[in-house]
PDB file of C-alpha atoms in Angstrom:
ATOM      1  CA  MET A   1      99.906  99.975  91.097  1.00  0.00           C
ATOM      2  CA  SER A   2      97.408 101.398  93.576  1.00  0.00           C
ATOM      3  CA  THR A   3      96.151 104.966  93.317  1.00  0.00           C
ATOM      4  CA  PRO A   4      96.608 107.650  96.017  1.00  0.00           C
ATOM      5  CA  ASP A   5      92.985 107.320  97.202  1.00  0.00           C
ATOM      6  CA  ALA A   6      93.338 103.543  97.566  1.00  0.00           C
ATOM      7  CA  PHE A   7      92.100 101.306 100.328  1.00  0.00           C
ATOM      8  CA  GLY A   8      94.254  98.543 101.751  1.00  0.00           C
ATOM      9  CA  VAL A   9      95.786  96.623 104.628  1.00  0.00           C
ATOM     10  CA  ASP A  10      98.397  98.705 106.437  1.00  0.00           C
ATOM     11  CA  LYS A  11      99.424  96.237 109.155  1.00  0.00           C
ATOM     12  CA  LEU A  12      98.758  92.619 110.025  1.00  0.00           C
ATOM     13  CA  THR A  13      99.903  90.880 113.220  1.00  0.00           C
ATOM     14  CA  LEU A  14      99.791  87.088 113.531  1.00  0.00           C
ATOM     15  CA  PHE A  15     100.593  84.612 116.310  1.00  0.00           C
ATOM     16  CA  THR A  16     101.323  80.924 116.731  1.00  0.00           C
ATOM     17  CA  PRO A  17     102.745  78.833 119.581  1.00  0.00           C
ATOM     18  CA  ASP A  18     103.890  76.218 117.042  1.00  0.00           C
ATOM     19  CA  TYR A  19     107.157  76.952 115.258  1.00  0.00           C
ATOM     20  CA  HIS A  20     110.756  75.757 115.025  1.00  0.00           C
ATOM     21  CA  VAL A  21     114.062  77.638 114.714  1.00  0.00           C
ATOM     22  CA  HIS A  22     117.131  75.879 113.355  1.00  0.00           C
ATOM     23  CA  ASP A  23     119.731  78.204 114.916  1.00  0.00           C
ATOM     24  CA  LEU A  24     118.683  81.098 117.158  1.00  0.00           C
ATOM     25  CA  SER A  25     121.914  83.067 117.140  1.00  0.00           C
ATOM     26  CA  PRO A  26     123.112  86.545 116.013  1.00  0.00           C
ATOM     27  CA  SER A  27     125.140  84.978 113.219  1.00  0.00           C
ATOM     28  CA  GLN A  28     121.835  83.875 111.652  1.00  0.00           C
ATOM     29  CA  GLY A  29     120.314  87.360 111.864  1.00  0.00           C
ATOM     30  CA  TRP A  30     118.572  87.070 115.249  1.00  0.00           C
ATOM     31  CA  THR A  31     118.742  89.706 117.968  1.00  0.00           C
ATOM     32  CA  VAL A  32     118.592  87.924 121.326  1.00  0.00           C
ATOM     33  CA  HIS A  33     117.439  90.051 124.261  1.00  0.00           C
ATOM     34  CA  ARG A  34     118.376  89.309 127.865  1.00  0.00           C
ATOM     35  CA  ARG A  35     117.633  91.386 130.955  1.00  0.00           C
ATOM     36  CA  GLU A  36     120.807  92.995 132.236  1.00  0.00           C
ATOM     37  CA  SER A  37     119.401  94.466 135.457  1.00  0.00           C
ATOM     38  CA  PRO A  38     120.975  92.944 138.591  1.00  0.00           C
ATOM     39  CA  ASP A  39     117.522  93.000 140.221  1.00  0.00           C
ATOM     40  CA  ALA A  40     115.959  90.954 137.399  1.00  0.00           C
ATOM     41  CA  PRO A  41     115.217  87.278 138.014  1.00  0.00           C
ATOM     42  CA  GLU A  42     117.379  84.644 136.370  1.00  0.00           C
ATOM     43  CA  THR A  43     117.000  84.709 132.589  1.00  0.00           C
ATOM     44  CA  PRO A  44     114.528  81.988 131.591  1.00  0.00           C
ATOM     45  CA  SER A  45     114.940  79.317 128.961  1.00  0.00           C
ATOM     46  CA  LEU A  46     113.337  80.631 125.784  1.00  0.00           C
ATOM     47  CA  LEU A  47     113.623  77.522 123.599  1.00  0.00           C
ATOM     48  CA  ARG A  48     115.837  74.711 122.365  1.00  0.00           C
ATOM     49  CA  ASP A  49     116.769  75.310 118.736  1.00  0.00           C
ATOM     50  CA  GLY A  50     117.501  72.824 115.986  1.00  0.00           C
ATOM     51  CA  THR A  51     121.200  72.658 116.849  1.00  0.00           C
ATOM     52  CA  GLY A  52     120.287  71.272 120.275  1.00  0.00           C
ATOM     53  CA  LYS A  53     121.257  74.526 121.984  1.00  0.00           C
ATOM     54  CA  THR A  54     119.089  75.846 124.837  1.00  0.00           C
ATOM     55  CA  VAL A  55     118.701  79.607 124.444  1.00  0.00           C
ATOM     56  CA  TYR A  56     118.358  81.592 127.676  1.00  0.00           C
ATOM     57  CA  ALA A  57     116.657  84.860 126.819  1.00  0.00           C
ATOM     58  CA  ASN A  58     113.521  86.906 127.351  1.00  0.00           C
ATOM     59  CA  LYS A  59     112.880  87.281 123.635  1.00  0.00           C
ATOM     60  CA  ALA A  60     114.502  87.141 120.216  1.00  0.00           C
ATOM     61  CA  PHE A  61     113.560  88.882 116.980  1.00  0.00           C
ATOM     62  CA  VAL A  62     114.414  89.591 113.357  1.00  0.00           C
ATOM     63  CA  LYS A  63     113.207  92.868 111.840  1.00  0.00           C
ATOM     64  CA  THR A  64     113.207  93.915 108.197  1.00  0.00           C
ATOM     65  CA  GLU A  65     111.425  96.720 106.344  1.00  0.00           C
ATOM     66  CA  ARG A  66     108.380  94.537 105.657  1.00  0.00           C
ATOM     67  CA  VAL A  67     108.202  91.924 108.393  1.00  0.00           C
ATOM     68  CA  THR A  68     109.192  91.276 112.016  1.00  0.00           C
ATOM     69  CA  PHE A  69     109.482  87.824 113.582  1.00  0.00           C
ATOM     70  CA  ASP A  70     109.330  88.116 117.378  1.00  0.00           C
ATOM     71  CA  ILE A  71     109.714  85.151 119.765  1.00  0.00           C
ATOM     72  CA  ASN A  72     108.861  85.259 123.458  1.00  0.00           C
ATOM     73  CA  SER A  73     107.778  82.744 126.085  1.00  0.00           C
ATOM     74  CA  TYR A  74     104.240  82.618 124.643  1.00  0.00           C
ATOM     75  CA  GLY A  75     105.202  81.855 121.050  1.00  0.00           C
ATOM     76  CA  LEU A  76     105.961  83.532 117.736  1.00  0.00           C
ATOM     77  CA  ARG A  77     104.483  86.865 116.633  1.00  0.00           C
ATOM     78  CA  VAL A  78     104.696  87.986 113.003  1.00  0.00           C
ATOM     79  CA  ASP A  79     104.164  91.654 112.091  1.00  0.00           C
ATOM     80  CA  LEU A  80     103.559  92.361 108.401  1.00  0.00           C
ATOM     81  CA  ASN A  81     103.246  95.642 106.508  1.00  0.00           C
ATOM     82  CA  PRO A  82     101.609  94.328 103.319  1.00  0.00           C
ATOM     83  CA  SER A  83     101.183  97.604 101.464  1.00  0.00           C
ATOM     84  CA  LYS A  84     104.859  98.538 101.862  1.00  0.00           C
ATOM     85  CA  GLY A  85     105.626  95.539  99.690  1.00  0.00           C
ATOM     86  CA  HIS A  86     103.972  97.455  96.850  1.00  0.00           C
ATOM     87  CA  HIS A  87     104.877 101.095  97.520  1.00  0.00           C
ATOM     88  CA  PRO A  88     106.150 103.360 100.336  1.00  0.00           C
ATOM     89  CA  TRP A  89     102.782 105.086 100.723  1.00  0.00           C
ATOM     90  CA  HIS A  90     100.244 103.645  98.296  1.00  0.00           C
ATOM     91  CA  LEU A  91      97.841 101.102  99.745  1.00  0.00           C
ATOM     92  CA  SER A  92      96.898  97.650  98.493  1.00  0.00           C
ATOM     93  CA  PRO A  93      94.341  95.075  99.715  1.00  0.00           C
ATOM     94  CA  ASP A  94      96.348  92.268  98.083  1.00  0.00           C
ATOM     95  CA  LEU A  95      97.782  89.987 100.766  1.00  0.00           C
ATOM     96  CA  ASP A  96      98.523  86.846  98.805  1.00  0.00           C
ATOM     97  CA  GLY A  97     101.798  87.674  97.062  1.00  0.00           C
ATOM     98  CA  VAL A  98     103.276  89.746  99.896  1.00  0.00           C
ATOM     99  CA  THR A  99     102.361  87.127 102.495  1.00  0.00           C
ATOM    100  CA  ARG A 100     103.899  84.281 100.502  1.00  0.00           C
ATOM    101  CA  GLU A 101     107.067  86.326  99.967  1.00  0.00           C
ATOM    102  CA  ASN A 102     107.461  87.024 103.678  1.00  0.00           C
ATOM    103  CA  MET A 103     106.719  83.466 104.713  1.00  0.00           C
ATOM    104  CA  HIS A 104     109.445  82.302 102.339  1.00  0.00           C
ATOM    105  CA  GLY A 105     111.658  84.960 103.900  1.00  0.00           C
ATOM    106  CA  ALA A 106     111.263  83.224 107.265  1.00  0.00           C
ATOM    107  CA  GLU A 107     113.286  80.336 105.887  1.00  0.00           C
ATOM    108  CA  ARG A 108     116.326  82.624 105.511  1.00  0.00           C
ATOM    109  CA  TYR A 109     116.427  82.839 109.290  1.00  0.00           C
ATOM    110  CA  GLY A 110     115.951  79.109 109.837  1.00  0.00           C
ATOM    111  CA  LEU A 111     112.377  79.657 110.962  1.00  0.00           C
ATOM    112  CA  LEU A 112     109.866  76.935 110.135  1.00  0.00           C
ATOM    113  CA  LEU A 113     106.150  77.527 110.631  1.00  0.00           C
ATOM    114  CA  ASP A 114     102.801  76.629 109.117  1.00  0.00           C
ATOM    115  CA  PRO A 115     101.097  79.785 107.738  1.00  0.00           C
ATOM    116  CA  ASP A 116      97.714  78.070 108.065  1.00  0.00           C
ATOM    117  CA  ASN A 117      98.149  78.080 111.864  1.00  0.00           C
ATOM    118  CA  LEU A 118      98.922  81.794 112.145  1.00  0.00           C
ATOM    119  CA  ARG A 119      96.130  83.433 114.141  1.00  0.00           C
ATOM    120  CA  LEU A 120      95.045  87.031 113.507  1.00  0.00           C
ATOM    121  CA  VAL A 121      95.801  89.249 116.505  1.00  0.00           C
ATOM    122  CA  ARG A 122      95.820  92.713 114.922  1.00  0.00           C
ATOM    123  CA  LEU A 123      94.506  94.223 111.698  1.00  0.00           C
ATOM    124  CA  ASP A 124      94.929  97.814 110.453  1.00  0.00           C
ATOM    125  CA  LEU A 125      92.756  98.826 107.516  1.00  0.00           C
ATOM    126  CA  ALA A 126      93.423 102.166 105.852  1.00  0.00           C
ATOM    127  CA  ARG A 127      92.071 104.529 103.269  1.00  0.00           C
ATOM    128  CA  GLN A 128      93.698 107.691 101.966  1.00  0.00           C
ATOM    129  CA  SER A 129      92.872 110.519  99.638  1.00  0.00           C
ATOM    130  CA  GLU A 130      94.496 113.684  98.349  1.00  0.00           C
ATOM    131  CA  MET A 131      92.459 116.484  99.904  1.00  0.00           C
ATOM    132  CA  PRO A 132      91.819 119.952  98.442  1.00  0.00           C
ATOM    133  CA  GLU A 133      94.060 121.415 101.199  1.00  0.00           C
ATOM    134  CA  THR A 134      96.775 120.109 103.520  1.00  0.00           C
ATOM    135  CA  PRO A 135      95.546 118.085 106.548  1.00  0.00           C
ATOM    136  CA  SER A 136      96.441 120.917 108.961  1.00  0.00           C
ATOM    137  CA  THR A 137      93.718 123.004 107.286  1.00  0.00           C
ATOM    138  CA  TYR A 138      91.109 120.661 108.740  1.00  0.00           C
ATOM    139  CA  GLY A 139      92.185 121.103 112.364  1.00  0.00           C
ATOM    140  CA  HIS A 140      88.788 122.439 113.433  1.00  0.00           C
ATOM    141  CA  ALA A 141      86.967 119.578 111.710  1.00  0.00           C
ATOM    142  CA  PHE A 142      89.043 117.068 113.713  1.00  0.00           C
ATOM    143  CA  THR A 143      87.826 118.667 116.964  1.00  0.00           C
ATOM    144  CA  LEU A 144      84.237 117.863 115.945  1.00  0.00           C
ATOM    145  CA  LEU A 145      84.882 114.119 115.638  1.00  0.00           C
ATOM    146  CA  ARG A 146      83.871 111.770 118.446  1.00  0.00           C
ATOM    147  CA  GLY A 147      84.787 108.128 119.076  1.00  0.00           C
ATOM    148  CA  LYS A 148      82.201 105.957 120.811  1.00  0.00           C
ATOM    149  CA  ARG A 149      83.589 104.888 124.213  1.00  0.00           C
ATOM    150  CA  MET A 150      87.072 106.017 123.165  1.00  0.00           C
ATOM    151  CA  LYS A 151      89.714 108.372 124.491  1.00  0.00           C
ATOM    152  CA  SER A 152      90.681 111.072 122.034  1.00  0.00           C
ATOM    153  CA  ALA A 153      93.706 113.158 121.165  1.00  0.00           C
ATOM    154  CA  ILE A 154      93.458 115.998 118.645  1.00  0.00           C
ATOM    155  CA  TYR A 155      96.548 117.229 116.781  1.00  0.00           C
ATOM    156  CA  PRO A 156      97.081 120.188 114.410  1.00  0.00           C
ATOM    157  CA  ASP A 157      96.935 117.856 111.384  1.00  0.00           C
ATOM    158  CA  GLY A 158      95.057 114.820 112.677  1.00  0.00           C
ATOM    159  CA  ALA A 159      93.222 112.969 115.422  1.00  0.00           C
ATOM    160  CA  HIS A 160      93.507 109.696 117.352  1.00  0.00           C
ATOM    161  CA  PHE A 161      90.643 107.815 119.033  1.00  0.00           C
ATOM    162  CA  ARG A 162      91.352 104.654 121.016  1.00  0.00           C
ATOM    163  CA  ASN A 163      90.396 102.096 123.616  1.00  0.00           C
ATOM    164  CA  GLY A 164      91.926  98.745 124.524  1.00  0.00           C
ATOM    165  CA  GLN A 165      90.343  96.951 121.561  1.00  0.00           C
ATOM    166  CA  ARG A 166      90.070  99.417 118.682  1.00  0.00           C
ATOM    167  CA  GLN A 167      91.531 102.655 117.351  1.00  0.00           C
ATOM    168  CA  ALA A 168      90.754 105.204 114.650  1.00  0.00           C
ATOM    169  CA  ILE A 169      93.478 107.580 113.505  1.00  0.00           C
ATOM    170  CA  PHE A 170      93.624 110.408 110.959  1.00  0.00           C
ATOM    171  CA  TYR A 171      96.957 111.927 109.912  1.00  0.00           C
ATOM    172  CA  SER A 172      99.119 113.447 107.192  1.00  0.00           C
ATOM    173  CA  LYS A 173     100.914 110.594 105.474  1.00  0.00           C
ATOM    174  CA  ARG A 174     103.670 112.845 104.140  1.00  0.00           C
ATOM    175  CA  ALA A 175     104.346 114.235 107.625  1.00  0.00           C
ATOM    176  CA  GLU A 176     104.587 110.689 108.971  1.00  0.00           C
ATOM    177  CA  LEU A 177     107.043 109.669 106.252  1.00  0.00           C
ATOM    178  CA  MET A 178     109.208 112.712 106.887  1.00  0.00           C
ATOM    179  CA  TYR A 179     109.228 112.042 110.637  1.00  0.00           C
ATOM    180  CA  ARG A 180     110.109 108.346 110.308  1.00  0.00           C
ATOM    181  CA  HIS A 181     112.337 108.313 107.240  1.00  0.00           C
ATOM    182  CA  LYS A 182     113.352 111.951 106.580  1.00  0.00           C
ATOM    183  CA  GLU A 183     112.058 111.334 103.066  1.00  0.00           C
ATOM    184  CA  GLY A 184     108.656 111.972 101.472  1.00  0.00           C
ATOM    185  CA  TYR A 185     108.979 109.428  98.620  1.00  0.00           C
ATOM    186  CA  GLY A 186     106.915 111.703  96.380  1.00  0.00           C
ATOM    187  CA  CYS A 187     103.920 111.644  98.729  1.00  0.00           C
ATOM    188  CA  PRO A 188     101.637 114.668  98.175  1.00  0.00           C
ATOM    189  CA  SER A 189     101.486 117.143 101.065  1.00  0.00           C
ATOM    190  CA  ARG A 190      97.661 117.043 100.878  1.00  0.00           C
ATOM    191  CA  LEU A 191      97.368 113.275 101.375  1.00  0.00           C
ATOM    192  CA  LEU A 192      95.214 112.406 104.389  1.00  0.00           C
ATOM    193  CA  ARG A 193      95.175 108.840 105.701  1.00  0.00           C
ATOM    194  CA  ALA A 194      92.445 107.373 107.920  1.00  0.00           C
ATOM    195  CA  GLU A 195      93.023 104.023 109.632  1.00  0.00           C
ATOM    196  CA  ALA A 196      90.775 101.578 111.489  1.00  0.00           C
ATOM    197  CA  ARG A 197      92.878  99.491 113.864  1.00  0.00           C
ATOM    198  CA  PHE A 198      91.613  96.292 115.466  1.00  0.00           C
ATOM    199  CA  MET A 199      94.176  95.742 118.205  1.00  0.00           C
ATOM    200  CA  THR A 200      93.346  92.255 119.545  1.00  0.00           C
ATOM    201  CA  HIS A 201      92.328  88.833 118.287  1.00  0.00           C
ATOM    202  CA  LYS A 202      88.841  89.346 119.743  1.00  0.00           C
ATOM    203  CA  ALA A 203      88.351  92.739 118.102  1.00  0.00           C
ATOM    204  CA  THR A 204      89.655  91.484 114.755  1.00  0.00           C
ATOM    205  CA  THR A 205      87.471  88.375 114.634  1.00  0.00           C
ATOM    206  CA  GLN A 206      84.378  90.239 115.844  1.00  0.00           C
ATOM    207  CA  ALA A 207      84.784  92.848 113.110  1.00  0.00           C
ATOM    208  CA  THR A 208      85.758  90.553 110.244  1.00  0.00           C
ATOM    209  CA  GLY A 209      84.557  87.038 111.100  1.00  0.00           C
ATOM    210  CA  LEU A 210      88.088  85.888 110.187  1.00  0.00           C
ATOM    211  CA  THR A 211      90.426  83.909 112.453  1.00  0.00           C
ATOM    212  CA  TYR A 212      93.561  82.706 110.633  1.00  0.00           C
ATOM    213  CA  LEU A 213      95.908  84.015 107.954  1.00  0.00           C
ATOM    214  CA  PRO A 214      94.378  81.974 105.082  1.00  0.00           C
ATOM    215  CA  ASP A 215      90.976  83.480 105.941  1.00  0.00           C
ATOM    216  CA  ILE A 216      92.102  87.047 105.362  1.00  0.00           C
ATOM    217  CA  VAL A 217      94.232  86.178 102.328  1.00  0.00           C
ATOM    218  CA  ARG A 218      91.081  84.766 100.689  1.00  0.00           C
ATOM    219  CA  ALA A 219      88.897  87.700 101.756  1.00  0.00           C
ATOM    220  CA  GLN A 220      87.724  89.968  98.960  1.00  0.00           C
ATOM    221  CA  PRO A 221      88.760  93.656  99.096  1.00  0.00           C
ATOM    222  CA  GLU A 222      85.058  94.585  99.126  1.00  0.00           C
ATOM    223  CA  GLN A 223      84.569  92.523 102.294  1.00  0.00           C
ATOM    224  CA  LEU A 224      87.430  94.259 104.087  1.00  0.00           C
ATOM    225  CA  PHE A 225      86.288  97.684 102.894  1.00  0.00           C
ATOM    226  CA  GLU A 226      82.832  97.013 104.346  1.00  0.00           C
ATOM    227  CA  VAL A 227      84.456  96.212 107.712  1.00  0.00           C
ATOM    228  CA  TYR A 228      86.403  99.480 107.505  1.00  0.00           C
ATOM    229  CA  ARG A 229      83.386 101.546 106.486  1.00  0.00           C
ATOM    230  CA  ASP A 230      81.135 100.127 109.224  1.00  0.00           C
ATOM    231  CA  PHE A 231      83.715 100.857 111.908  1.00  0.00           C
ATOM    232  CA  MET A 232      84.486 104.384 110.759  1.00  0.00           C
ATOM    233  CA  ALA A 233      80.780 105.233 110.545  1.00  0.00           C
ATOM    234  CA  ARG A 234      80.205 104.553 114.260  1.00  0.00           C
TER     235      ARG A 234
END
C-alpha cells in the first residue's frame, strides 16, 4: 500500500471514436440524456447499438466510483481515477492492474473497445505529504506562489493556478474528502496535496511524450515523477 507522502496518477482521461455498444438503454446501466428545451433543435441520432436500435440522444454515460464511460457525437470518453482503486486518499503510480480491471468492467455495460486505441486527453499527476501544520497555516505562503502565464486563485488552505492547457492546484485532501463524501476515511488533517493537471491531448503529449493508454501504462513511475517535478518547478 502507498504511503501518505506518495506520488501517483490521480486522474486519467482517454478518448476514442472507435467503439461498439450492444444495448444502449437504462436497463443496461446507461443514463441517456436528451435535451428537453422546446427551443432546442431536434435530438440527433447518437448511434445504432448492437440490437439494431437507433438511439436519439445528445449523450449517454455510465458512472461508477472509479470510472466513467461517456458517449457523445464525437466518440467515447473514459475517465479513470486510478489511485482510488487502491485507497480513498493514498496515491499510486500503478496503472496496469486498475486499468485492466476497468476495461473489463466496460464489458458489463455491453461496451466493446480496444484499449490500445484509447488516446490520452487529460492527465493529473499528484504528490502529497503530511505537513508539520494544517494546510490553512500556510495561507501566506500560497500568496507568494506564481504560475507562469496562468490565472490564480488563492484560498485559505490552498491555491489554484490555471490556463486552458495546464493547471497546478494545492489543497487539503481531508477537507476535500469531507466536502465530497462527508467522510475523512482516516486522512490526516495535515495532509497537503499538490497536483499537476495536463488538461488536453496536446498538453499531455508535450509534457510526457506519451500518446495512447499502453504508453502510460508502460511508463515508469520515475518518468512520470520527472514530468511532475519539471512542471511544478516552473
